[in-house]
PDB file of C-alpha atoms in Angstrom:
ATOM      1  CA  MET G   1     188.263 -90.046 240.124  1.00  0.00           C
ATOM      2  CA  THR G   2     184.533 -89.219 239.707  1.00  0.00           C
ATOM      3  CA  SER G   3     184.328 -90.948 236.631  1.00  0.00           C
ATOM      4  CA  MET G   4     185.967 -93.593 237.734  1.00  0.00           C
ATOM      5  CA  GLY G   5     183.345 -93.995 240.704  1.00  0.00           C
ATOM      6  CA  ASN G   6     180.759 -93.777 238.139  1.00  0.00           C
ATOM      7  CA  ILE G   7     181.687 -97.267 236.619  1.00  0.00           C
ATOM      8  CA  ARG G   8     178.702 -99.294 236.407  1.00  0.00           C
ATOM      9  CA  ILE G   9     178.977-103.072 238.317  1.00  0.00           C
ATOM     10  CA  LYS G  10     176.844-105.829 237.840  1.00  0.00           C
ATOM     11  CA  THR G  11     175.447-107.280 240.670  1.00  0.00           C
ATOM     12  CA  PRO G  12     172.458-110.034 241.198  1.00  0.00           C
ATOM     13  CA  TYR G  13     170.058-107.104 241.564  1.00  0.00           C
ATOM     14  CA  GLY G  14     170.983-104.884 238.470  1.00  0.00           C
ATOM     15  CA  TYR G  15     173.732-102.570 237.797  1.00  0.00           C
ATOM     16  CA  ALA G  16     175.273-100.122 240.658  1.00  0.00           C
ATOM     17  CA  PRO G  17     177.958 -97.717 240.318  1.00  0.00           C
ATOM     18  CA  LEU G  18     181.723 -98.830 241.667  1.00  0.00           C
ATOM     19  CA  LYS G  19     181.364 -95.791 244.469  1.00  0.00           C
ATOM     20  CA  THR G  20     178.741 -97.938 245.902  1.00  0.00           C
ATOM     21  CA  PHE G  21     181.258-100.866 246.958  1.00  0.00           C
ATOM     22  CA  ALA G  22     184.342 -98.757 247.122  1.00  0.00           C
ATOM     23  CA  ASN G  23     185.905 -95.477 248.725  1.00  0.00           C
ATOM     24  CA  LEU G  24     188.136 -94.364 245.790  1.00  0.00           C
ATOM     25  CA  TYR G  25     191.002 -91.666 246.519  1.00  0.00           C
ATOM     26  CA  TYR G  26     194.203 -90.885 245.597  1.00  0.00           C
ATOM     27  CA  LYS G  27     197.431 -91.500 247.744  1.00  0.00           C
ATOM     28  CA  GLU G  28     201.311 -91.254 247.449  1.00  0.00           C
ATOM     29  CA  ALA G  29     202.625 -94.677 248.005  1.00  0.00           C
ATOM     30  CA  PRO G  30     205.454 -97.428 246.515  1.00  0.00           C
ATOM     31  CA  SER G  31     204.586 -98.064 243.198  1.00  0.00           C
ATOM     32  CA  ILE G  32     205.639-101.978 243.984  1.00  0.00           C
ATOM     33  CA  LEU G  33     204.837-103.739 247.399  1.00  0.00           C
ATOM     34  CA  LYS G  34     207.993-105.669 248.361  1.00  0.00           C
ATOM     35  CA  ALA G  35     208.385-108.274 251.194  1.00  0.00           C
ATOM     36  CA  GLU G  36     211.441-109.245 252.835  1.00  0.00           C
ATOM     37  CA  LYS G  37     212.033-111.264 256.209  1.00  0.00           C
ATOM     38  CA  GLY G  38     208.478-111.664 256.361  1.00  0.00           C
ATOM     39  CA  LYS G  39     208.044-108.080 256.601  1.00  0.00           C
ATOM     40  CA  LYS G  40     206.553-105.251 253.867  1.00  0.00           C
ATOM     41  CA  VAL G  41     209.840-103.361 252.947  1.00  0.00           C
ATOM     42  CA  ILE G  42     210.730-100.116 250.574  1.00  0.00           C
ATOM     43  CA  PHE G  43     213.923 -99.497 249.147  1.00  0.00           C
ATOM     44  CA  ILE G  44     215.322 -96.003 248.532  1.00  0.00           C
ATOM     45  CA  TYR G  45     218.160 -95.987 246.008  1.00  0.00           C
ATOM     46  CA  ILE G  46     220.705 -93.312 246.645  1.00  0.00           C
ATOM     47  CA  THR G  47     223.848 -92.430 244.340  1.00  0.00           C
ATOM     48  CA  PRO G  48     226.386 -90.120 246.377  1.00  0.00           C
ATOM     49  CA  ASN G  49     228.053 -87.350 244.768  1.00  0.00           C
ATOM     50  CA  GLN G  50     231.473 -87.422 242.739  1.00  0.00           C
ATOM     51  CA  GLY G  51     234.016 -87.477 245.326  1.00  0.00           C
ATOM     52  CA  THR G  52     231.964 -88.784 248.215  1.00  0.00           C
ATOM     53  CA  THR G  53     232.046 -92.133 249.379  1.00  0.00           C
ATOM     54  CA  SER G  54     229.472 -94.635 250.569  1.00  0.00           C
ATOM     55  CA  GLN G  55     231.020 -94.822 254.489  1.00  0.00           C
ATOM     56  CA  ALA G  56     231.115 -90.741 254.150  1.00  0.00           C
ATOM     57  CA  TYR G  57     227.481 -90.481 252.946  1.00  0.00           C
ATOM     58  CA  LYS G  58     226.344 -93.209 255.700  1.00  0.00           C
ATOM     59  CA  LYS G  59     228.115 -91.464 258.454  1.00  0.00           C
ATOM     60  CA  GLU G  60     226.253 -88.252 257.793  1.00  0.00           C
ATOM     61  CA  GLY G  61     223.028 -89.859 257.097  1.00  0.00           C
ATOM     62  CA  MET G  62     223.244 -91.729 260.593  1.00  0.00           C
ATOM     63  CA  LYS G  63     224.010 -88.120 261.962  1.00  0.00           C
ATOM     64  CA  LEU G  64     220.503 -86.890 260.381  1.00  0.00           C
ATOM     65  CA  LEU G  65     218.512 -89.778 261.071  1.00  0.00           C
ATOM     66  CA  ALA G  66     219.544 -90.162 264.748  1.00  0.00           C
ATOM     67  CA  ASP G  67     216.464 -87.793 266.189  1.00  0.00           C
ATOM     68  CA  LEU G  68     213.998 -89.405 263.245  1.00  0.00           C
ATOM     69  CA  LYS G  69     211.176 -90.983 265.453  1.00  0.00           C
ATOM     70  CA  LEU G  70     209.645 -93.884 263.543  1.00  0.00           C
ATOM     71  CA  PRO G  71     206.301 -95.775 264.293  1.00  0.00           C
ATOM     72  CA  THR G  72     206.276 -98.669 266.258  1.00  0.00           C
ATOM     73  CA  GLY G  73     206.919-101.855 263.874  1.00  0.00           C
ATOM     74  CA  TYR G  74     209.163 -99.623 261.319  1.00  0.00           C
ATOM     75  CA  TYR G  75     212.855 -99.514 261.323  1.00  0.00           C
ATOM     76  CA  PHE G  76     215.290 -98.576 258.862  1.00  0.00           C
ATOM     77  CA  GLU G  77     219.034-100.080 258.076  1.00  0.00           C
ATOM     78  CA  TRP G  78     221.766 -99.806 255.415  1.00  0.00           C
ATOM     79  CA  ALA G  79     222.322-101.857 252.257  1.00  0.00           C
ATOM     80  CA  GLY G  80     223.784-102.154 249.328  1.00  0.00           C
ATOM     81  CA  GLU G  81     227.100-100.990 248.238  1.00  0.00           C
ATOM     82  CA  SER G  82     228.341 -99.665 251.493  1.00  0.00           C
ATOM     83  CA  GLU G  83     227.562-103.169 253.672  1.00  0.00           C
ATOM     84  CA  TYR G  84     229.466-105.025 251.051  1.00  0.00           C
ATOM     85  CA  LEU G  85     231.973-102.797 251.116  1.00  0.00           C
ATOM     86  CA  GLU G  86     232.331-102.714 254.586  1.00  0.00           C
ATOM     87  CA  SER G  87     232.072-106.691 254.428  1.00  0.00           C
ATOM     88  CA  ALA G  88     235.032-106.957 251.891  1.00  0.00           C
ATOM     89  CA  MET G  89     237.399-104.567 253.722  1.00  0.00           C
ATOM     90  CA  GLU G  90     237.237-106.513 256.735  1.00  0.00           C
ATOM     91  CA  ARG G  91     238.327-109.472 254.604  1.00  0.00           C
ATOM     92  CA  LEU G  92     240.665-107.757 253.156  1.00  0.00           C
ATOM     93  CA  LEU G  93     242.497-106.811 256.465  1.00  0.00           C
ATOM     94  CA  PHE G  94     243.723-110.129 256.624  1.00  0.00           C
ATOM     95  CA  ILE G  95     244.257-110.928 252.936  1.00  0.00           C
ATOM     96  CA  VAL G  96     246.590-108.215 252.400  1.00  0.00           C
ATOM     97  CA  PRO G  97     248.911-108.694 255.136  1.00  0.00           C
ATOM     98  CA  ILE G  98     248.797-112.623 254.270  1.00  0.00           C
ATOM     99  CA  THR G  99     249.667-111.680 250.547  1.00  0.00           C
ATOM    100  CA  LEU G 100     252.237-109.098 251.354  1.00  0.00           C
ATOM    101  CA  PHE G 101     253.764-112.049 253.338  1.00  0.00           C
ATOM    102  CA  VAL G 102     253.563-114.714 250.948  1.00  0.00           C
ATOM    103  CA  THR G 103     255.173-112.212 248.534  1.00  0.00           C
ATOM    104  CA  PHE G 104     257.979-111.851 250.910  1.00  0.00           C
ATOM    105  CA  ILE G 105     258.723-115.487 250.900  1.00  0.00           C
ATOM    106  CA  LEU G 106     258.317-116.188 247.398  1.00  0.00           C
ATOM    107  CA  ILE G 107     261.174-113.085 246.818  1.00  0.00           C
ATOM    108  CA  TYR G 108     263.381-114.852 249.319  1.00  0.00           C
ATOM    109  CA  MET G 109     263.046-118.111 247.984  1.00  0.00           C
ATOM    110  CA  GLY G 110     263.442-117.090 244.517  1.00  0.00           C
ATOM    111  CA  LEU G 111     266.848-114.861 245.926  1.00  0.00           C
ATOM    112  CA  GLN G 112     268.267-117.108 248.737  1.00  0.00           C
ATOM    113  CA  SER G 113     269.282-113.984 249.920  1.00  0.00           C
ATOM    114  CA  MET G 114     267.769-111.712 253.140  1.00  0.00           C
ATOM    115  CA  ARG G 115     269.250-108.640 251.849  1.00  0.00           C
ATOM    116  CA  ASN G 116     268.064-108.873 248.378  1.00  0.00           C
ATOM    117  CA  ALA G 117     264.828-109.670 249.378  1.00  0.00           C
ATOM    118  CA  LEU G 118     264.183-106.615 251.505  1.00  0.00           C
ATOM    119  CA  ILE G 119     265.704-104.748 248.801  1.00  0.00           C
ATOM    120  CA  VAL G 120     262.782-105.557 246.699  1.00  0.00           C
ATOM    121  CA  PHE G 121     260.206-105.774 248.988  1.00  0.00           C
ATOM    122  CA  LEU G 122     261.348-102.419 250.530  1.00  0.00           C
ATOM    123  CA  THR G 123     260.725-100.994 246.976  1.00  0.00           C
ATOM    124  CA  LEU G 124     257.361-102.142 246.664  1.00  0.00           C
ATOM    125  CA  PRO G 125     255.715 -98.945 248.321  1.00  0.00           C
ATOM    126  CA  PHE G 126     257.761 -96.620 245.897  1.00  0.00           C
ATOM    127  CA  ALA G 127     256.469 -98.565 242.782  1.00  0.00           C
ATOM    128  CA  THR G 128     252.677 -97.445 243.833  1.00  0.00           C
ATOM    129  CA  VAL G 129     253.379 -93.888 244.074  1.00  0.00           C
ATOM    130  CA  GLU G 130     252.106 -93.300 240.567  1.00  0.00           C
ATOM    131  CA  GLY G 131     249.622 -95.723 240.872  1.00  0.00           C
ATOM    132  CA  ILE G 132     247.994 -93.629 243.963  1.00  0.00           C
ATOM    133  CA  LEU G 133     248.710 -90.462 241.746  1.00  0.00           C
ATOM    134  CA  TYR G 134     247.075 -91.732 239.148  1.00  0.00           C
ATOM    135  CA  VAL G 135     243.886 -92.953 240.865  1.00  0.00           C
ATOM    136  CA  ASP G 136     243.809 -89.443 242.499  1.00  0.00           C
ATOM    137  CA  MET G 137     243.929 -87.728 239.309  1.00  0.00           C
ATOM    138  CA  LEU G 138     240.742 -89.667 237.863  1.00  0.00           C
ATOM    139  CA  ASN G 139     239.007 -89.214 240.659  1.00  0.00           C
ATOM    140  CA  PHE G 140     238.113 -92.765 241.450  1.00  0.00           C
ATOM    141  CA  ASN G 141     237.083 -93.883 245.099  1.00  0.00           C
ATOM    142  CA  PHE G 142     239.375 -96.111 246.926  1.00  0.00           C
ATOM    143  CA  SER G 143     237.190 -99.270 246.436  1.00  0.00           C
ATOM    144  CA  ILE G 144     238.098-103.087 246.125  1.00  0.00           C
ATOM    145  CA  ALA G 145     238.590-102.893 242.358  1.00  0.00           C
ATOM    146  CA  VAL G 146     241.568-100.070 242.973  1.00  0.00           C
ATOM    147  CA  ILE G 147     242.752-102.688 245.760  1.00  0.00           C
ATOM    148  CA  VAL G 148     242.833-105.443 243.515  1.00  0.00           C
ATOM    149  CA  GLY G 149     244.649-103.174 240.913  1.00  0.00           C
ATOM    150  CA  PHE G 150     247.134-102.624 243.661  1.00  0.00           C
ATOM    151  CA  LEU G 151     247.510-106.211 244.708  1.00  0.00           C
ATOM    152  CA  SER G 152     248.268-106.791 241.218  1.00  0.00           C
ATOM    153  CA  LEU G 153     250.867-104.324 240.355  1.00  0.00           C
ATOM    154  CA  ILE G 154     252.987-105.200 243.300  1.00  0.00           C
ATOM    155  CA  GLY G 155     252.986-108.591 241.666  1.00  0.00           C
ATOM    156  CA  VAL G 156     254.749-106.917 238.430  1.00  0.00           C
ATOM    157  CA  ALA G 157     256.724-104.674 240.487  1.00  0.00           C
ATOM    158  CA  THR G 158     257.890-107.637 242.236  1.00  0.00           C
ATOM    159  CA  GLU G 159     258.877-109.844 239.486  1.00  0.00           C
ATOM    160  CA  THR G 160     260.883-107.025 237.419  1.00  0.00           C
ATOM    161  CA  ALA G 161     262.840-105.833 240.370  1.00  0.00           C
ATOM    162  CA  ILE G 162     264.115-109.486 241.152  1.00  0.00           C
ATOM    163  CA  VAL G 163     265.191-110.080 237.247  1.00  0.00           C
ATOM    164  CA  MET G 164     267.063-106.337 237.896  1.00  0.00           C
ATOM    165  CA  ILE G 165     268.817-108.079 240.775  1.00  0.00           C
ATOM    166  CA  ILE G 166     269.456-111.213 239.249  1.00  0.00           C
ATOM    167  CA  TYR G 167     270.923-109.120 236.483  1.00  0.00           C
ATOM    168  CA  LEU G 168     272.973-107.184 238.358  1.00  0.00           C
ATOM    169  CA  GLU G 169     274.344-110.362 241.122  1.00  0.00           C
ATOM    170  CA  GLU G 170     275.460-112.115 237.667  1.00  0.00           C
ATOM    171  CA  ALA G 171     277.577-108.965 236.286  1.00  0.00           C
ATOM    172  CA  VAL G 172     279.246-108.458 239.800  1.00  0.00           C
ATOM    173  CA  GLU G 173     280.187-112.273 240.059  1.00  0.00           C
ATOM    174  CA  LYS G 174     282.106-112.071 236.909  1.00  0.00           C
ATOM    175  CA  VAL G 175     284.486-109.424 238.179  1.00  0.00           C
ATOM    176  CA  LYS G 176     287.416-111.022 239.220  1.00  0.00           C
ATOM    177  CA  LYS G 177     289.139-107.968 240.856  1.00  0.00           C
ATOM    178  CA  ARG G 178     286.796-106.478 243.182  1.00  0.00           C
ATOM    179  CA  THR G 179     287.866-102.920 243.050  1.00  0.00           C
ATOM    180  CA  THR G 180     285.264 -99.711 243.033  1.00  0.00           C
ATOM    181  CA  GLU G 181     285.473 -98.697 239.144  1.00  0.00           C
ATOM    182  CA  ASN G 182     285.015-102.615 238.063  1.00  0.00           C
ATOM    183  CA  LEU G 183     282.089-102.971 240.517  1.00  0.00           C
ATOM    184  CA  LYS G 184     280.728 -99.705 239.116  1.00  0.00           C
ATOM    185  CA  GLU G 185     281.270-101.270 235.382  1.00  0.00           C
ATOM    186  CA  ALA G 186     279.442-104.257 236.310  1.00  0.00           C
ATOM    187  CA  ILE G 187     276.083-102.998 237.581  1.00  0.00           C
ATOM    188  CA  TYR G 188     276.030-100.715 234.815  1.00  0.00           C
ATOM    189  CA  GLU G 189     276.620-103.652 232.315  1.00  0.00           C
ATOM    190  CA  GLY G 190     273.670-105.434 234.288  1.00  0.00           C
ATOM    191  CA  ALA G 191     271.600-102.712 234.269  1.00  0.00           C
ATOM    192  CA  VAL G 192     272.131-101.971 230.476  1.00  0.00           C
ATOM    193  CA  LEU G 193     270.941-105.737 229.638  1.00  0.00           C
ATOM    194  CA  ARG G 194     267.872-105.132 231.804  1.00  0.00           C
ATOM    195  CA  VAL G 195     266.827-102.059 229.733  1.00  0.00           C
ATOM    196  CA  ARG G 196     265.255-103.856 226.790  1.00  0.00           C
ATOM    197  CA  PRO G 197     263.212-106.018 228.874  1.00  0.00           C
ATOM    198  CA  LYS G 198     261.890-103.650 230.920  1.00  0.00           C
ATOM    199  CA  LEU G 199     260.646-101.422 228.668  1.00  0.00           C
ATOM    200  CA  MET G 200     259.084-104.238 226.616  1.00  0.00           C
ATOM    201  CA  THR G 201     257.470-105.270 230.188  1.00  0.00           C
ATOM    202  CA  VAL G 202     256.242-101.506 230.708  1.00  0.00           C
ATOM    203  CA  PHE G 203     255.183-101.059 227.484  1.00  0.00           C
ATOM    204  CA  SER G 204     253.308-104.250 226.921  1.00  0.00           C
ATOM    205  CA  ILE G 205     251.473-103.641 229.938  1.00  0.00           C
ATOM    206  CA  LEU G 206     250.472-100.187 228.856  1.00  0.00           C
ATOM    207  CA  GLY G 207     249.523-101.166 225.719  1.00  0.00           C
ATOM    208  CA  GLY G 208     247.183-103.917 226.922  1.00  0.00           C
ATOM    209  CA  LEU G 209     245.746-101.495 229.822  1.00  0.00           C
ATOM    210  CA  ILE G 210     245.708 -98.078 228.492  1.00  0.00           C
ATOM    211  CA  PRO G 211     242.586 -99.106 225.865  1.00  0.00           C
ATOM    212  CA  ILE G 212     240.591-100.230 228.984  1.00  0.00           C
ATOM    213  CA  MET G 213     240.274 -96.617 229.938  1.00  0.00           C
ATOM    214  CA  TYR G 214     238.412 -95.392 226.812  1.00  0.00           C
ATOM    215  CA  ILE G 215     235.733 -97.895 226.913  1.00  0.00           C
ATOM    216  CA  ASP G 216     232.078 -97.612 228.317  1.00  0.00           C
ATOM    217  CA  GLY G 217     230.497-100.860 227.991  1.00  0.00           C
ATOM    218  CA  VAL G 218     229.436-103.094 230.524  1.00  0.00           C
ATOM    219  CA  GLY G 219     231.810-103.749 233.227  1.00  0.00           C
ATOM    220  CA  SER G 220     233.953-100.887 232.087  1.00  0.00           C
ATOM    221  CA  GLU G 221     233.664 -99.134 235.852  1.00  0.00           C
ATOM    222  CA  VAL G 222     234.970-102.232 237.076  1.00  0.00           C
ATOM    223  CA  MET G 223     238.019-102.522 234.578  1.00  0.00           C
ATOM    224  CA  GLN G 224     238.948 -99.245 234.922  1.00  0.00           C
ATOM    225  CA  ARG G 225     239.747 -99.134 238.635  1.00  0.00           C
ATOM    226  CA  ILE G 226     241.649-102.554 238.156  1.00  0.00           C
ATOM    227  CA  ALA G 227     243.818-101.099 235.643  1.00  0.00           C
ATOM    228  CA  SER G 228     244.403 -97.316 236.665  1.00  0.00           C
ATOM    229  CA  PRO G 229     246.698 -98.756 239.832  1.00  0.00           C
ATOM    230  CA  MET G 230     248.764-100.965 237.166  1.00  0.00           C
ATOM    231  CA  ILE G 231     248.847 -98.205 234.603  1.00  0.00           C
ATOM    232  CA  GLY G 232     250.399 -95.643 236.569  1.00  0.00           C
ATOM    233  CA  GLY G 233     252.377 -97.603 238.976  1.00  0.00           C
ATOM    234  CA  VAL G 234     254.269 -99.506 236.019  1.00  0.00           C
ATOM    235  CA  VAL G 235     255.666 -96.163 235.314  1.00  0.00           C
ATOM    236  CA  SER G 236     257.384 -95.547 238.872  1.00  0.00           C
ATOM    237  CA  SER G 237     258.142 -99.242 238.839  1.00  0.00           C
ATOM    238  CA  ALA G 238     260.140 -98.636 235.677  1.00  0.00           C
ATOM    239  CA  VAL G 239     261.974 -95.662 237.094  1.00  0.00           C
ATOM    240  CA  LEU G 240     262.669 -97.686 240.605  1.00  0.00           C
ATOM    241  CA  THR G 241     264.005-100.787 238.798  1.00  0.00           C
ATOM    242  CA  LEU G 242     266.042 -98.819 235.923  1.00  0.00           C
ATOM    243  CA  PHE G 243     267.855 -95.802 238.409  1.00  0.00           C
ATOM    244  CA  ILE G 244     267.145 -96.680 242.194  1.00  0.00           C
ATOM    245  CA  ILE G 245     267.749-100.374 242.568  1.00  0.00           C
ATOM    246  CA  ARG G 246     271.093-100.791 240.544  1.00  0.00           C
ATOM    247  CA  PHE G 247     272.215 -97.550 242.770  1.00  0.00           C
TER     248      PHE G 247
END
């Protein structure tokens, strides 16, 4: 600092040291001056530890900052992922129920039977069990991308369950004499006809999504969180379709 103060500055009256015109000193401060809403602002970037959600971190942070006394004109507010997630969750509170309602209506329109529509719709939670376990095994936090993955899984599970119901209905309709043995044989026949297309669906989905879990490029984190519920869910969906629905 002393050497900087001795830098000679040219003036109309000759050369004079810089310390004559300025008080030079060191001070810790933001490296870049930023402004927002007409006021100076500084951003503090925070990345919570693995397994800690932004909401949980924000809740604990608010407790610690409750007694913080700031000078007049100073204030703090949360921004970034936590705020975006809260805003998105508020929208999802309406979008998810509407999606499920529309799904049920489409199931009913496709099957033309309230009983079969309820069978398919009420089995959807079981189809998501393996997806939840797989997401938990990967230690993925609950996020918008994960919700999108589950909504996609519900669509796939609904489609395969509807096809299974249609095969079983067609097999039962061919039975002329409705005895217990004849019905069992018809159900077995309808289920067997569904094994190949169901397994083709499962393996094609797994073959397309599993490679996503091993990439590390741009956008891989979001894609992995969308794919993980579907990878786990198609497994339990296959068990649901091939074994439970036919019973």
